[in-house]
Amino acid sequence: MESTFLAFIVSVLGKFTAKLIGDEWDKVTHETRSKLAARVYSTWFDDTTGGDDAKARALRSFLANPATLEETGKILEDRYHEVDFDRLTQEFWVACKKEDVTPPKGDIADRVDAMMCDLADALREVTAQDGHGTLRRILEAVDRSEARVRNDTRARAIYLERCADRHKFIRFLGMAAAGDGMTEVSMEQVFVMPRVQPQDRQEQDFPAHKLLLGRKPPRRIMLLGKPGGGKSTLLECLTLALASRATREFPWAKDLPDLLPVFIRVRDLDKALDGKCTVWDILARRCTNLLQLAAPTGFLYRQREPGLLLLFDGLDEAASPARRRIVMDDIHSFAATLPASCRVIVTSRPHDYARDKFDQAQYAHYDICDFDGDEIKTFIGKWQAVREKDAKKAEEKTNKLLGALQRNRRIAKLAPNALLLTMIVREHYSSGGNLPDTRAQLYAKCSETLLKTWMEAKDQEGYERLLDTGQMETFLGRLAFSMQTSDDFAGADEDLALTRPRRDIEEKLRTYLRDELGPQATPKAEKLVEQLSSKDAILVNYGNEKFGFVHRTFQEFYAARHLVQEEDPKGLHDRIFEQPSGWNETLCLAVAQMVDGQRRPLFVELLRKGLVPFAQDCLEASGQQANWLQTLVRFLVKHYWQYREHRSLTPAGCAAAIVDCKEIAGILKGLFTPEHRDGPALAAAVELAELLARKGDPAAASLLSQFWQEAAGHPADELDDMVPVGGGVLMGKYPVTNSKFERMVPGHRQRRDRYSDQDDQPVIYVNRFEAELYCRWLGGGSSAYRLPSEEEWLNAWGDREYPWGDVFDKNKCNTGESGHMRTTPVRMYAKWASPAGCCDLAGNVWEWTSSQWAPDDPDPVIRGGSWGVNSGHASRSRGRNSVDPENRNNNVGFRLSRT
């Protein structure tokens, strides 16, 4: 057997050297060849067995195995790249098991590669001794490492190892400026798998890695996601998972198919596609670069049958719309050549992709979902665990940050975005476990971090620093402000950043460079725009050569900075009180950046003009203010749904805080002024005024007296519209209409919309506190009018399933089956009133009652169903629901009751 394998090595030696040097091999005798083979075989055998007899028997058995001879025989046929080292390793393991020995360390691939290198070494030694100059020079030019990647099995193993190394970390360009000094973090430590939502299908969202699982997973996938939403990180994580398989942090990876991942950024693909090379050429070149060695010719192409996962990241990052279409065509043509064992995933931002799309019949389309509450908590917990090894302390810090986000709704709006959540977590850490005092300060720190990304790019080839940070912030302020004063701003989605064509931004930058640095700097505008929109920087390319801020928040922050630093103070004041659509957050951030002396009179004026929710938003953006002001504003907003956390504040607590406030009389007067009234704030102001009046405040008493007398000046038609429902109780024949409610709150007319826009339609967008205040107002401050209890409401209904009988009829009420999809005039269904004479009990709008849902649940009961629900919810037995008392909905109104 040994002579057989020696003969094999002699043959390999001849084949190996003849391939390298041709006829020069003839100068080395067969005798020399045999001696070399014997020496290589002896060294290899001794190194493998270590002199152990049992291991020697196992090795001899392995070498005599037909499977071994079949695989090693491929070397003689110049098919080294096809040798299945996995099969050889398995056969060697079986041979060792039969002899009850532990296989030597290292795998067969390493040993055969070592043998090939030993052959080359032996040849070098012979040529050095025998003086074959040409042979020696050729051999010395052969890179010893080439043998290690002349085989597909070895190339695959090395490729996966290098893939794992390359994608092991999430790296931050310039984001060390966040304060914690970290430039990278292990992917496995912090990655949270996002969910994806199928487009145009009624399927639930699911974890993104399941795109590769299932009986018939999609072969071609288009994955769309917002800037900073984690598209690139997801693809890199899939690459890492396939390269390293299941780990403790990635247990889901064990179920993934055995695909070879190939990750490439579309911007790199775009640059390489010059019309002379194919996508295969580019991928093969990148594969070789990743290996840092020469891959076997055709290696990547041959991996099609086992299976490839091709990951094309950032279709929107192609150089232009025309180039993007070329890249799309090339990717599509390339994908068409792949067998069923291969998969393709392409990512893009949705803005740019909206115009040019892959065929949805051939590419399954998915959206990456924002993080939900559980994912945000997991993400924060992972980051805390990176720095805090004590699990209990890490959990405490996680909960502390979650609490801070819950208290600041605006900052919490950033958390679903992976990039922005990363910055929040890092700023929280660098601030000693606290978020900055205000969200304006947080935005400033985050924008500084993003700008630092750009500023640090000066050290990269081709980058040049022309402007310092302050100058860049000034330019960005002007850019953001121009975006928000453009014609298309008013109708823009408030969750989306605006975009501008590159040429517009370059022109604005040329003007700014000329003003700051002189005409010689203007040619640099194009390069600066490219640098500013580099990965993870302050501007991003939304595709189609349109640029915008990485998140709407930063657009608003810089526009606010511009308002405060460069706009006329009167213009800013007028804009604040005009409250233009879409400007709320920008104006709040502008107030937050004012000097302290400007804020107090501004807040007083906001309250006097009834802009109470906006005043609260400004307080949240600005941070700590005078105690009386914070307490007063929080008390006045407690009946708004978004500020319901202040529900427990009492008039007594508020009065104690404002006892020395000279402005309170003017503020209350403004809140009671008809043109400034807003229902929830007015309800709270009445509570406070009643307490102050009882304490002897004449101004408060006068305001209340005037307010309660107002109803007497209107026609007393409410009493005429009431019918007896039993037990000495009268109830409104119809729900309260828009025209009647607006006698108390004229400004409510501005809330009319397509769901209820006529005088005789039921009033909607009123919470229970507003409804109760209207009842008191109508009764002159007494309890003459009130909301009906649930029992009284059912008495008005009668004992039938529907007010007109036990059989539903869509023509007798306004429910979803009726097809109106909005409220209808309260007298429209008067023919089908209840036995007591009440109309619209079934459908049209749910109605507030004074009853609570359950003894342990204080939320009020609403009754009757609405235009937006089906007949079941408009029946006596099932027409019961509950809702927070602060809610203002488009399908909830109320009617009056009195004893």
mmCIF file of N, CA and C in Angstrom, residues 48-103:
data_model
loop_
_atom_site.group_PDB
_atom_site.id
_atom_site.type_symbol
_atom_site.label_atom_id
_atom_site.label_comp_id
_atom_site.label_asym_id
_atom_site.label_seq_id
_atom_site.Cartn_x
_atom_site.Cartn_y
_atom_site.Cartn_z
ATOM 1 N N THR A 48 1.756 13.107 10.786
ATOM 2 C CA THR A 48 0.347 12.813 10.977
ATOM 3 C C THR A 48 0.118 11.817 12.103
ATOM 4 N N THR A 49 0.959 10.783 12.208
ATOM 5 C CA THR A 49 0.732 9.719 13.197
ATOM 6 C C THR A 49 1.474 9.953 14.500
ATOM 7 N N GLY A 50 2.547 10.735 14.463
ATOM 8 C CA GLY A 50 3.309 10.979 15.686
ATOM 9 C C GLY A 50 3.934 9.718 16.251
ATOM 10 N N GLY A 51 4.182 8.705 15.409
ATOM 11 C CA GLY A 51 4.791 7.467 15.872
ATOM 12 C C GLY A 51 3.831 6.525 16.561
ATOM 13 N N ASP A 52 2.579 6.841 16.606
ATOM 14 C CA ASP A 52 1.581 5.995 17.262
ATOM 15 C C ASP A 52 1.152 4.891 16.302
ATOM 16 N N ASP A 53 1.280 3.627 16.722
ATOM 17 C CA ASP A 53 0.977 2.500 15.839
ATOM 18 C C ASP A 53 -0.498 2.476 15.418
ATOM 19 N N ALA A 54 -1.381 2.775 16.386
ATOM 20 C CA ALA A 54 -2.818 2.751 16.069
ATOM 21 C C ALA A 54 -3.148 3.827 15.042
ATOM 22 N N LYS A 55 -2.551 5.013 15.219
ATOM 23 C CA LYS A 55 -2.786 6.078 14.248
ATOM 24 C C LYS A 55 -2.202 5.711 12.886
ATOM 25 N N ALA A 56 -1.056 5.009 12.894
ATOM 26 C CA ALA A 56 -0.448 4.583 11.627
ATOM 27 C C ALA A 56 -1.371 3.614 10.895
ATOM 28 N N ARG A 57 -1.994 2.690 11.662
ATOM 29 C CA ARG A 57 -2.928 1.751 11.028
ATOM 30 C C ARG A 57 -4.140 2.508 10.469
ATOM 31 N N ALA A 58 -4.604 3.485 11.237
ATOM 32 C CA ALA A 58 -5.750 4.260 10.771
ATOM 33 C C ALA A 58 -5.405 5.022 9.497
ATOM 34 N N LEU A 59 -4.198 5.586 9.436
ATOM 35 C CA LEU A 59 -3.798 6.357 8.259
ATOM 36 C C LEU A 59 -3.651 5.444 7.045
ATOM 37 N N ARG A 60 -3.049 4.240 7.251
ATOM 38 C CA ARG A 60 -2.906 3.299 6.131
ATOM 39 C C ARG A 60 -4.274 2.877 5.610
ATOM 40 N N SER A 61 -5.232 2.633 6.559
ATOM 41 C CA SER A 61 -6.592 2.255 6.155
ATOM 42 C C SER A 61 -7.238 3.379 5.359
ATOM 43 N N PHE A 62 -7.012 4.593 5.816
ATOM 44 C CA PHE A 62 -7.588 5.761 5.136
ATOM 45 C C PHE A 62 -7.015 5.912 3.737
ATOM 46 N N LEU A 63 -5.676 5.731 3.591
ATOM 47 C CA LEU A 63 -5.033 5.917 2.291
ATOM 48 C C LEU A 63 -5.436 4.838 1.291
ATOM 49 N N ALA A 64 -5.822 3.657 1.815
ATOM 50 C CA ALA A 64 -6.222 2.561 0.925
ATOM 51 C C ALA A 64 -7.701 2.628 0.563
ATOM 52 N N ASN A 65 -8.427 3.531 1.198
ATOM 53 C CA ASN A 65 -9.869 3.644 0.981
ATOM 54 C C ASN A 65 -10.139 4.110 -0.452
ATOM 55 N N PRO A 66 -11.067 3.450 -1.174
ATOM 56 C CA PRO A 66 -11.391 3.875 -2.548
ATOM 57 C C PRO A 66 -11.835 5.339 -2.625
ATOM 58 N N ALA A 67 -12.581 5.813 -1.610
ATOM 59 C CA ALA A 67 -13.018 7.207 -1.626
ATOM 60 C C ALA A 67 -11.827 8.154 -1.561
ATOM 61 N N THR A 68 -10.816 7.764 -0.758
ATOM 62 C CA THR A 68 -9.608 8.593 -0.664
ATOM 63 C C THR A 68 -8.879 8.625 -1.998
ATOM 64 N N LEU A 69 -8.743 7.448 -2.608
ATOM 65 C CA LEU A 69 -8.039 7.387 -3.888
ATOM 66 C C LEU A 69 -8.808 8.135 -4.982
ATOM 67 N N GLU A 70 -10.163 8.111 -4.890
ATOM 68 C CA GLU A 70 -10.974 8.845 -5.877
ATOM 69 C C GLU A 70 -10.731 10.345 -5.760
ATOM 70 N N GLU A 71 -10.730 10.865 -4.519
ATOM 71 C CA GLU A 71 -10.558 12.298 -4.326
ATOM 72 C C GLU A 71 -9.139 12.743 -4.636
ATOM 73 N N THR A 72 -8.134 12.000 -4.115
ATOM 74 C CA THR A 72 -6.751 12.411 -4.372
ATOM 75 C C THR A 72 -6.379 12.206 -5.837
ATOM 76 N N GLY A 73 -7.073 11.255 -6.500
ATOM 77 C CA GLY A 73 -6.804 11.042 -7.916
ATOM 78 C C GLY A 73 -7.149 12.256 -8.768
ATOM 79 N N LYS A 74 -8.033 13.126 -8.261
ATOM 80 C CA LYS A 74 -8.378 14.334 -9.001
ATOM 81 C C LYS A 74 -7.167 15.248 -9.186
ATOM 82 N N ILE A 75 -6.203 15.119 -8.264
ATOM 83 C CA ILE A 75 -5.012 15.960 -8.369
ATOM 84 C C ILE A 75 -4.244 15.614 -9.641
ATOM 85 N N LEU A 76 -4.181 14.296 -9.961
ATOM 86 C CA LEU A 76 -3.466 13.874 -11.170
ATOM 87 C C LEU A 76 -4.145 14.394 -12.428
ATOM 88 N N GLU A 77 -5.447 14.660 -12.350
ATOM 89 C CA GLU A 77 -6.189 15.129 -13.510
ATOM 90 C C GLU A 77 -6.293 16.655 -13.531
ATOM 91 N N ASP A 78 -5.457 17.302 -12.728
ATOM 92 C CA ASP A 78 -5.459 18.774 -12.633
ATOM 93 C C ASP A 78 -6.837 19.292 -12.207
ATOM 94 N N ARG A 79 -7.461 18.555 -11.277
ATOM 95 C CA ARG A 79 -8.768 18.949 -10.741
ATOM 96 C C ARG A 79 -8.670 19.154 -9.232
ATOM 97 N N TYR A 80 -7.554 19.729 -8.847
ATOM 98 C CA TYR A 80 -7.322 19.927 -7.411
ATOM 99 C C TYR A 80 -8.449 20.736 -6.776
ATOM 100 N N HIS A 81 -8.976 21.706 -7.533
ATOM 101 C CA HIS A 81 -10.015 22.555 -6.959
ATOM 102 C C HIS A 81 -11.276 21.776 -6.644
ATOM 103 N N GLU A 82 -11.422 20.548 -7.246
ATOM 104 C CA GLU A 82 -12.635 19.770 -7.017
ATOM 105 C C GLU A 82 -12.498 18.757 -5.883
ATOM 106 N N VAL A 83 -11.311 18.632 -5.322
ATOM 107 C CA VAL A 83 -11.125 17.666 -4.242
ATOM 108 C C VAL A 83 -12.059 18.014 -3.084
ATOM 109 N N ASP A 84 -12.849 17.034 -2.671
ATOM 110 C CA ASP A 84 -13.815 17.247 -1.588
ATOM 111 C C ASP A 84 -13.144 16.937 -0.257
ATOM 112 N N PHE A 85 -12.558 17.922 0.324
ATOM 113 C CA PHE A 85 -11.843 17.725 1.583
ATOM 114 C C PHE A 85 -12.796 17.385 2.731
ATOM 115 N N ASP A 86 -14.042 17.814 2.615
ATOM 116 C CA ASP A 86 -14.999 17.433 3.650
ATOM 117 C C ASP A 86 -15.217 15.923 3.647
ATOM 118 N N ARG A 87 -15.249 15.355 2.446
ATOM 119 C CA ARG A 87 -15.401 13.902 2.334
ATOM 120 C C ARG A 87 -14.161 13.187 2.872
ATOM 121 N N LEU A 88 -12.985 13.706 2.526
ATOM 122 C CA LEU A 88 -11.751 13.099 3.025
ATOM 123 C C LEU A 88 -11.682 13.170 4.550
ATOM 124 N N THR A 89 -12.069 14.279 5.100
ATOM 125 C CA THR A 89 -12.043 14.427 6.559
ATOM 126 C C THR A 89 -12.966 13.417 7.215
ATOM 127 N N GLN A 90 -14.170 13.234 6.641
ATOM 128 C CA GLN A 90 -15.108 12.267 7.197
ATOM 129 C C GLN A 90 -14.541 10.847 7.127
ATOM 130 N N GLU A 91 -13.916 10.486 5.986
ATOM 131 C CA GLU A 91 -13.338 9.150 5.842
ATOM 132 C C GLU A 91 -12.196 8.945 6.841
ATOM 133 N N PHE A 92 -11.392 9.987 7.035
ATOM 134 C CA PHE A 92 -10.279 9.885 7.985
ATOM 135 C C PHE A 92 -10.813 9.707 9.406
ATOM 136 N N TRP A 93 -11.875 10.389 9.737
ATOM 137 C CA TRP A 93 -12.480 10.275 11.061
ATOM 138 C C TRP A 93 -13.014 8.851 11.284
ATOM 139 N N VAL A 94 -13.633 8.272 10.219
ATOM 140 C CA VAL A 94 -14.156 6.905 10.330
ATOM 141 C C VAL A 94 -13.010 5.916 10.544
ATOM 142 N N ALA A 95 -11.910 6.100 9.813
ATOM 143 C CA ALA A 95 -10.757 5.200 9.959
ATOM 144 C C ALA A 95 -10.179 5.282 11.370
ATOM 145 N N CYS A 96 -10.098 6.492 11.923
ATOM 146 C CA CYS A 96 -9.577 6.656 13.285
ATOM 147 C C CYS A 96 -10.515 6.024 14.310
ATOM 148 N N LYS A 97 -11.826 6.163 14.081
ATOM 149 C CA LYS A 97 -12.789 5.601 15.010
ATOM 150 C C LYS A 97 -12.677 4.080 15.059
ATOM 151 N N LYS A 98 -12.415 3.439 13.901
ATOM 152 C CA LYS A 98 -12.274 1.979 13.864
ATOM 153 C C LYS A 98 -11.081 1.527 14.683
ATOM 154 N N GLU A 99 -10.031 2.329 14.710
ATOM 155 C CA GLU A 99 -8.832 1.980 15.485
ATOM 156 C C GLU A 99 -8.907 2.550 16.907
ATOM 157 N N ASP A 100 -10.052 3.204 17.222
ATOM 158 C CA ASP A 100 -10.262 3.763 18.557
ATOM 159 C C ASP A 100 -9.167 4.757 18.927
ATOM 160 N N VAL A 101 -8.864 5.652 18.004
ATOM 161 C CA VAL A 101 -7.876 6.695 18.281
ATOM 162 C C VAL A 101 -8.502 8.059 17.982
ATOM 163 N N THR A 102 -7.962 9.064 18.620
ATOM 164 C CA THR A 102 -8.409 10.434 18.375
ATOM 165 C C THR A 102 -7.711 10.972 17.137
ATOM 166 N N PRO A 103 -8.456 11.505 16.166
ATOM 167 C CA PRO A 103 -7.809 12.034 14.960
ATOM 168 C C PRO A 103 -6.805 13.116 15.328
#
